[in-house]
C-alpha cells in the first residue's frame, strides 16, 4: 500500500444543508489525497469566538452563571461570545462582551492563546484573553431573554476547583484557564505578582 | 423589575430540523423562567466524547496528526472519539479509540476530568483520561478514508509548546492536558514520578 503524505482534502462541491439566523450547516463533497470521496462532510459555520479570564484589582476572577440549554444545566463560565461584524478586532470583541455580560471594563487585556472549538466539524477559532484590573463601570446590558448572574471567585481557589472537577466547565474555558495560568507564571505585570506567588506556592 | 432565580427552560415542543448519519439538529420551543418564548433554539445531539493523554513507559505522549476539514488544517491532537453503543462504558470507549487510532494498549487508565464541548448548543459531555505505560501492540485499524500519523513527543516539551501556542490544538484536548497536569502533580503512581519531578522543576 502506498501511503500518501497528509494533505488537505479537495472540495469538489459545497451546498448549504441548513441555514437560519442561528445555525448554518455547509455540506462538502471532498476528495482525499488517497482518492476517496467523502460526502456529505458537514461543517458548521461559526463566527470567531472570544472569552476572557478577567481579574479585579483584588485578584478575584469574574464568572458568569447562566442556564445552558444544550446540557440543560446551570453552569459557571467565563465571559465571552462571538466576534460581531461591528467589532474592530478580537480585542474589541472581548471588551464589548465583558462589558455587556458583566458591566466590568478598563484594565489591561492580554491575548494569551488560541484554540479550536471543534476543528473537524466547525470552522472557527477561539481566542483566549486575560484581563487584569477591570472594575465595575456600569450595569449589565442583556437581551430580554438573557439572564446572567455575576459571581466573583478567588483565583487560586477557582483554579483548584476547576481542575479538581468541583466546577464543571466548557472545555473552551478550561483552555483559557490553562493559558492564563502559564501566562501568569511567566508575567512580570505587577498586578499579577500576588497570584503568581500563590500559584508557585501551590505547585500548580 | 422582578428578577427570577436561574432555572432551566421549559421545553414546549421539539422538532428535528436536520438529520442524517452524521448530524442531528433538534430545535426546541422554550419558555424561560421570566416567561419569554425562545424559538427556535437549536441543539446538536452528539454522543459522549472521550480523549486520552496516553504516556509510554519512556514518558512520551502519543499524539495523532491528521487533517481536520472544519478548519482545513493538519493538526496534532490526542487520540479520542465518540462513545459507541457497543462500548460497555467510557473507559472501554477510550481504550478502543486509542487502540484503533494508534495501535497502543495496556497500561493503566485514569478518569481525570469532565468538560462540555459546547453546553449552550450541544448536549454532550467529554471525558478526559490519562493513561500510563501503554505500549505498541498492533497496527492501526483505520477506516478507508482515515489517515492518522502517530507522533511521540516528550511530555514536558509538549506541555510547554501547547501552552505557549507552538502546538495549536482543539480546546477539548487542552482541557485534558490541564486535567492531566494537575493529576500528575498530585499522583503517587511510580510511573508518573519522573514527569512529576520535571513539572515541579519547571514551575508548571
Coordinates of C-alpha atoms in Angstrom, one line a residue:
Chain A
X1 CA 0.0 0.0 0.0
X2 CA 1.4 3.4 -0.9
X3 CA 0.7 5.9 1.8
X4 CA 0.4 9.5 0.7
X5 CA 1.5 12.4 2.8
X6 CA -1.1 14.2 4.9
X7 CA -2.7 16.9 2.8
X8 CA -5.9 18.9 2.8
X9 CA -8.9 17.4 1.1
X10 CA -10.0 18.9 -2.2
X11 CA -13.6 20.3 -2.0
X12 CA -15.4 19.3 -5.2
X13 CA -18.8 20.9 -4.3
X14 CA -20.4 22.7 -1.4
X15 CA -24.1 23.0 -0.6
X16 CA -25.9 24.6 2.4
X17 CA -27.9 21.8 4.1
X18 CA -29.5 24.1 6.8
X19 CA -29.5 27.8 7.4
X20 CA -31.3 30.2 9.6
X21 CA -30.4 33.1 11.9
X22 CA -28.8 30.7 14.4
X23 CA -27.2 27.9 12.5
X24 CA -25.5 27.3 9.2
X25 CA -24.5 23.9 8.0
X26 CA -22.3 23.6 4.9
X27 CA -22.0 20.1 3.4
X28 CA -19.0 19.4 1.2
X29 CA -18.2 16.7 -1.3
X30 CA -14.5 16.1 -0.8
X31 CA -11.7 14.1 -2.4
X32 CA -8.9 12.9 0.0
X33 CA -5.2 12.7 -1.1
X34 CA -5.7 8.9 -1.3
X35 CA -8.6 9.4 -3.8
X36 CA -11.5 8.5 -1.6
X37 CA -14.7 10.6 -2.0
X38 CA -16.2 11.8 1.3
X39 CA -19.8 13.0 1.0
X40 CA -21.5 14.6 2.8
X41 CA -19.0 16.2 5.2
X42 CA -20.8 18.7 7.3
X43 CA -19.1 21.8 8.6
X44 CA -21.0 24.2 11.0
X45 CA -20.0 27.7 10.0
X46 CA -19.4 29.9 13.1
X47 CA -18.0 33.3 13.9
X48 CA -14.7 33.6 15.7
X49 CA -15.2 33.2 19.4
X50 CA -13.6 35.1 22.3
X51 CA -13.5 34.6 26.1
X52 CA -11.7 36.1 29.0
X53 CA -10.3 35.3 32.4
X54 CA -10.9 38.8 33.9
X55 CA -9.4 39.7 37.2
X56 CA -10.4 42.6 39.5
X57 CA -7.7 44.6 41.4
X58 CA -8.4 42.3 44.4
X59 CA -7.4 39.2 42.3
X60 CA -11.0 37.9 42.0
X61 CA -12.0 36.2 38.8
X62 CA -15.3 37.4 37.2
X63 CA -17.5 34.4 36.4
X64 CA -20.9 34.3 34.7
X65 CA -23.5 31.9 35.9
X66 CA -26.3 31.0 33.5
X67 CA -28.6 28.3 32.2
X68 CA -27.1 26.4 29.2
X69 CA -29.9 24.7 27.3
X70 CA -27.7 22.2 25.4
X71 CA -26.9 20.3 28.5
X72 CA -29.9 21.7 30.5
X73 CA -27.7 22.8 33.4
X74 CA -26.9 26.0 35.2
X75 CA -23.2 26.4 34.8
X76 CA -20.4 28.8 35.7
X77 CA -18.4 30.1 32.8
X78 CA -16.1 32.9 31.6
X79 CA -17.5 36.0 29.9
X80 CA -17.3 35.6 26.1
X81 CA -19.2 35.2 22.9
X82 CA -18.9 35.6 19.1
X83 CA -17.0 38.3 17.3
X84 CA -19.5 40.6 15.5
X85 CA -19.1 42.4 12.2
X86 CA -19.2 45.7 14.1
X87 CA -16.1 44.7 16.3
X88 CA -12.9 46.3 15.0
X89 CA -10.9 43.2 16.1
X90 CA -10.9 40.3 18.6
X91 CA -9.7 42.6 21.3
X92 CA -12.6 45.0 20.8
X93 CA -15.0 42.0 20.8
X94 CA -13.9 40.6 24.1
X95 CA -14.0 44.1 25.8
X96 CA -17.6 44.5 24.4
X97 CA -18.6 41.0 25.6
X98 CA -17.2 41.6 29.1
X99 CA -18.9 44.9 29.4
X100 CA -22.3 43.7 28.1
X101 CA -22.3 40.5 30.2
X102 CA -20.9 41.8 33.4
X103 CA -20.6 45.6 33.5
X104 CA -16.9 45.4 34.1
X105 CA -14.3 47.3 31.9
X106 CA -11.0 49.1 31.9
X107 CA -7.8 47.4 33.0
X108 CA -5.3 45.7 30.7
X109 CA -6.1 42.9 28.3
X110 CA -3.6 40.3 27.1
X111 CA -4.2 37.9 24.2
X112 CA -2.9 34.6 25.7
X113 CA -3.7 31.8 23.3
X114 CA -5.9 30.3 20.6
X115 CA -7.7 27.0 20.3
X116 CA -10.2 25.4 18.1
X117 CA -13.8 24.7 19.3
X118 CA -14.1 21.6 17.1
X119 CA -11.7 21.6 14.1
X120 CA -13.3 18.6 12.5
X121 CA -16.8 20.0 12.1
X122 CA -16.6 23.7 12.9
X123 CA -14.6 26.4 11.1
X124 CA -14.0 28.8 13.9
X125 CA -11.0 29.7 16.1
X126 CA -11.3 30.7 19.8
X127 CA -9.2 33.5 21.2
X128 CA -8.4 33.4 25.0
X129 CA -7.7 36.6 26.9
X130 CA -6.5 37.6 30.3
X131 CA -7.6 40.9 31.7
X132 CA -6.2 42.5 34.9
X133 CA -7.5 45.4 37.0
X134 CA -11.0 45.5 35.4
X135 CA -13.6 47.4 37.5
X136 CA -17.3 47.6 37.6
X137 CA -18.3 50.6 35.5
X138 CA -22.0 50.1 34.6
X139 CA -25.0 47.7 34.7
X140 CA -25.1 44.6 32.6
X141 CA -26.6 45.1 29.1
X142 CA -28.5 41.9 28.5
X143 CA -31.0 40.9 25.8
X144 CA -34.5 40.3 27.1
X145 CA -34.2 36.5 27.2
X146 CA -30.7 36.6 28.7
X147 CA -30.3 36.0 32.4
X148 CA -26.7 36.1 33.7
X149 CA -25.6 36.2 37.3
X150 CA -22.1 37.6 38.1
X151 CA -20.0 35.6 40.6
X152 CA -16.6 36.8 41.9
X153 CA -14.3 34.0 42.9
X154 CA -10.8 33.9 44.5
X155 CA -8.5 33.0 41.6
X156 CA -6.4 30.3 43.4
X157 CA -9.4 28.5 44.8
X158 CA -11.2 28.8 41.4
X159 CA -8.1 27.3 39.7
X160 CA -8.1 24.4 42.2
X161 CA -11.8 23.7 41.9
X162 CA -11.8 23.8 38.1
X163 CA -9.1 21.1 37.8
X164 CA -10.4 19.0 40.7
X165 CA -13.7 18.8 38.9
X166 CA -15.6 20.8 41.5
X167 CA -16.6 23.4 39.0
X168 CA -17.7 21.7 35.8
X169 CA -16.9 23.8 32.7
X170 CA -16.9 24.1 29.0
X171 CA -13.6 23.0 27.5
X172 CA -13.1 26.4 25.8
X173 CA -13.0 28.0 29.3
X174 CA -10.6 25.3 30.7
X175 CA -8.3 26.1 27.8
X176 CA -8.3 29.8 28.8
X177 CA -7.6 28.9 32.5
X178 CA -4.7 26.8 31.3
X179 CA -3.3 29.6 29.0
X180 CA -3.9 32.2 31.8
X181 CA -2.1 30.1 34.4
X182 CA 1.0 29.8 32.3
X183 CA 0.9 33.5 31.3
X184 CA 0.7 34.5 35.0
X185 CA 3.6 32.2 35.9
X186 CA 5.7 33.9 33.2
X187 CA 4.5 37.5 33.6
X188 CA 6.1 40.4 35.3
X189 CA 3.0 42.5 35.4
X190 CA 2.8 44.0 39.0
X191 CA -0.9 43.3 39.4
X192 CA -0.2 39.6 38.7
X193 CA 2.6 39.2 41.3
X194 CA 0.4 38.1 44.3
X195 CA -1.4 35.5 42.2
X196 CA 1.9 34.3 40.7
X197 CA 3.4 33.9 44.2
X198 CA 0.3 31.9 45.3
X199 CA 0.4 29.7 42.2
X200 CA 4.1 28.9 42.7
X201 CA 3.4 28.1 46.4
X202 CA 0.6 25.7 45.4
X203 CA 2.8 23.9 42.9
X204 CA 0.3 24.5 40.1
Chain B
X1 CA -38.1 44.7 37.7
X2 CA -38.6 41.4 39.5
X3 CA -35.7 39.1 38.7
X4 CA -36.4 35.4 38.9
X5 CA -33.9 32.8 40.1
X6 CA -31.9 31.0 37.4
X7 CA -33.8 27.9 36.4
X8 CA -33.9 25.5 33.4
X9 CA -36.1 26.5 30.5
X10 CA -39.3 24.6 29.9
X11 CA -39.4 22.8 26.6
X12 CA -42.8 23.3 25.0
X13 CA -42.1 21.5 21.7
X14 CA -39.2 19.7 20.0
X15 CA -38.7 19.1 16.3
X16 CA -35.8 17.7 14.3
X17 CA -34.7 20.3 11.8
X18 CA -31.9 18.2 10.2
X19 CA -30.9 14.5 10.5
X20 CA -28.7 12.2 8.6
X21 CA -26.0 9.7 9.6
X22 CA -23.6 12.4 10.6
X23 CA -25.6 15.3 12.1
X24 CA -28.8 15.6 14.1
X25 CA -30.2 19.1 14.9
X26 CA -33.1 19.3 17.4
X27 CA -34.9 22.6 17.5
X28 CA -36.8 23.4 20.7
X29 CA -39.5 25.9 21.5
X30 CA -38.7 27.0 25.1
X31 CA -40.2 29.2 27.8
X32 CA -37.7 30.9 30.2
X33 CA -38.5 31.4 33.9
X34 CA -39.1 35.0 33.1
X35 CA -41.8 34.0 30.6
X36 CA -40.0 34.7 27.4
X37 CA -40.6 32.3 24.5
X38 CA -37.3 31.3 22.7
X39 CA -37.8 29.7 19.3
X40 CA -36.1 28.0 17.6
X41 CA -33.3 27.0 19.9
X42 CA -31.1 24.5 18.1
X43 CA -29.3 21.7 20.0
X44 CA -26.9 19.5 18.1
X45 CA -27.3 16.0 19.5
X46 CA -24.0 14.2 20.0
X47 CA -22.7 11.1 21.6
X48 CA -20.5 11.3 24.7
X49 CA -16.9 12.0 23.7
X50 CA -13.7 10.7 25.2
X51 CA -10.0 11.5 24.7
X52 CA -6.7 10.5 26.4
X53 CA -3.3 11.8 27.2
X54 CA -1.5 8.5 26.8
X55 CA 2.1 8.0 28.0
X56 CA 4.6 5.3 27.1
X57 CA 6.9 3.8 29.7
X58 CA 9.5 6.3 28.5
X59 CA 7.2 9.2 29.3
X60 CA 6.4 10.1 25.7
X61 CA 2.9 11.3 25.0
X62 CA 1.1 9.7 22.0
X63 CA -0.2 12.3 19.6
X64 CA -2.3 11.9 16.4
X65 CA -1.6 14.1 13.4
X66 CA -4.4 14.4 10.9
X67 CA -6.2 16.7 8.5
X68 CA -9.3 18.4 10.1
X69 CA -11.6 19.6 7.4
X70 CA -13.6 22.1 9.6
X71 CA -10.6 24.4 9.8
X72 CA -8.8 22.9 6.7
X73 CA -5.6 22.4 8.7
X74 CA -3.3 19.4 9.6
X75 CA -3.3 19.4 13.4
X76 CA -1.8 17.5 16.3
X77 CA -4.3 16.1 18.7
X78 CA -5.0 13.5 21.3
X79 CA -6.5 10.1 20.5
X80 CA -10.2 10.1 21.1
X81 CA -13.7 9.9 19.6
X82 CA -17.3 9.2 20.4
X83 CA -18.6 6.5 22.7
X84 CA -20.4 3.8 20.7
X85 CA -23.4 1.8 21.7
X86 CA -21.2 -1.3 21.7
X87 CA -18.8 0.3 24.3
X88 CA -19.5 -1.1 27.8
X89 CA -18.6 2.3 29.4
X90 CA -16.5 5.4 28.7
X91 CA -13.4 3.6 29.9
X92 CA -13.9 0.8 27.3
X93 CA -14.6 3.5 24.7
X94 CA -11.2 5.3 25.2
X95 CA -9.3 2.0 25.2
X96 CA -10.9 1.1 21.9
X97 CA -10.3 4.5 20.4
X98 CA -6.6 4.5 21.5
X99 CA -6.1 1.0 20.0
X100 CA -7.9 1.8 16.7
X101 CA -6.2 5.1 16.1
X102 CA -2.7 4.3 17.3
X103 CA -2.2 0.6 18.0
X104 CA -1.2 1.3 21.6
X105 CA -2.9 -0.5 24.5
X106 CA -2.3 -2.0 28.0
X107 CA -1.1 0.2 30.9
X108 CA -3.3 1.9 33.5
X109 CA -6.1 4.4 32.7
X110 CA -7.3 7.1 35.0
X111 CA -10.5 9.1 34.5
X112 CA -9.2 12.6 35.3
X113 CA -12.0 15.1 34.4
X114 CA -15.1 16.0 32.5
X115 CA -15.9 19.1 30.4
X116 CA -18.6 20.2 28.0
X117 CA -17.9 20.6 24.3
X118 CA -20.4 23.4 23.9
X119 CA -23.1 23.4 26.7
X120 CA -25.2 26.0 25.0
X121 CA -25.7 24.2 21.7
X122 CA -24.5 20.6 22.1
X123 CA -25.8 18.0 24.6
X124 CA -22.7 16.0 25.2
X125 CA -20.1 15.6 27.9
X126 CA -16.4 15.0 27.2
X127 CA -14.4 12.6 29.4
X128 CA -10.7 13.2 29.8
X129 CA -8.4 10.2 30.6
X130 CA -4.7 9.8 31.4
X131 CA -3.1 6.5 30.5
X132 CA 0.4 5.4 31.7
X133 CA 2.6 2.6 30.5
X134 CA 0.8 2.0 27.2
X135 CA 2.7 0.0 24.6
X136 CA 2.5 -0.6 20.9
X137 CA 0.6 -3.9 20.5
X138 CA -0.7 -3.9 16.9
X139 CA -1.2 -1.9 13.7
X140 CA -3.7 1.0 13.5
X141 CA -7.2 0.0 12.5
X142 CA -8.4 2.9 10.4
X143 CA -11.4 3.3 8.1
X144 CA -10.5 3.6 4.4
X145 CA -10.9 7.4 4.4
X146 CA -8.9 7.9 7.7
X147 CA -5.3 8.9 7.6
X148 CA -3.7 9.3 11.0
X149 CA 0.0 9.7 11.7
X150 CA 1.3 8.8 15.1
X151 CA 3.8 11.3 16.7
X152 CA 5.6 10.6 20.0
X153 CA 6.5 13.7 21.9
X154 CA 8.4 14.3 25.2
X155 CA 5.7 15.2 27.7
X156 CA 7.4 18.2 29.3
X157 CA 8.3 19.9 26.0
X158 CA 4.7 19.1 24.7
X159 CA 3.2 20.7 27.8
X160 CA 5.4 23.8 27.2
X161 CA 4.6 24.0 23.5
X162 CA 0.9 23.6 24.0
X163 CA 0.5 26.5 26.4
X164 CA 3.0 28.7 24.6
X165 CA 0.8 28.3 21.5
X166 CA 3.5 26.5 19.4
X167 CA 1.2 23.5 19.1
X168 CA -2.3 24.8 18.2
X169 CA -5.0 22.4 19.5
X170 CA -8.6 21.8 20.0
X171 CA -9.9 23.2 23.4
X172 CA -11.1 19.7 24.4
X173 CA -7.5 18.4 24.2
X174 CA -6.2 21.5 26.1
X175 CA -8.7 20.7 28.9
X176 CA -7.3 17.1 29.1
X177 CA -3.7 18.4 29.2
X178 CA -4.8 20.7 32.1
X179 CA -6.5 17.9 34.0
X180 CA -3.6 15.5 33.4
X181 CA -1.0 18.1 34.6
X182 CA -2.9 18.5 37.9
X183 CA -3.4 14.8 38.2
X184 CA 0.3 14.1 37.7
X185 CA 1.3 16.7 40.3
X186 CA -0.9 15.0 42.9
X187 CA -0.4 11.4 41.9
X188 CA 1.9 8.9 43.7
X189 CA 1.9 6.4 40.7
X190 CA 5.5 5.3 40.3
X191 CA 5.5 5.7 36.5
X192 CA 4.5 9.4 36.9
X193 CA 7.3 10.3 39.3
X194 CA 9.9 11.4 36.7
X195 CA 7.3 13.7 34.9
X196 CA 6.0 15.0 38.2
X197 CA 9.6 16.0 39.3
X198 CA 10.2 17.7 35.9
X199 CA 6.8 19.6 36.1
X200 CA 7.6 20.8 39.6
X201 CA 11.1 21.8 38.5
X202 CA 9.6 23.8 35.5
X203 CA 7.2 25.6 37.8
X204 CA 4.2 24.5 35.8

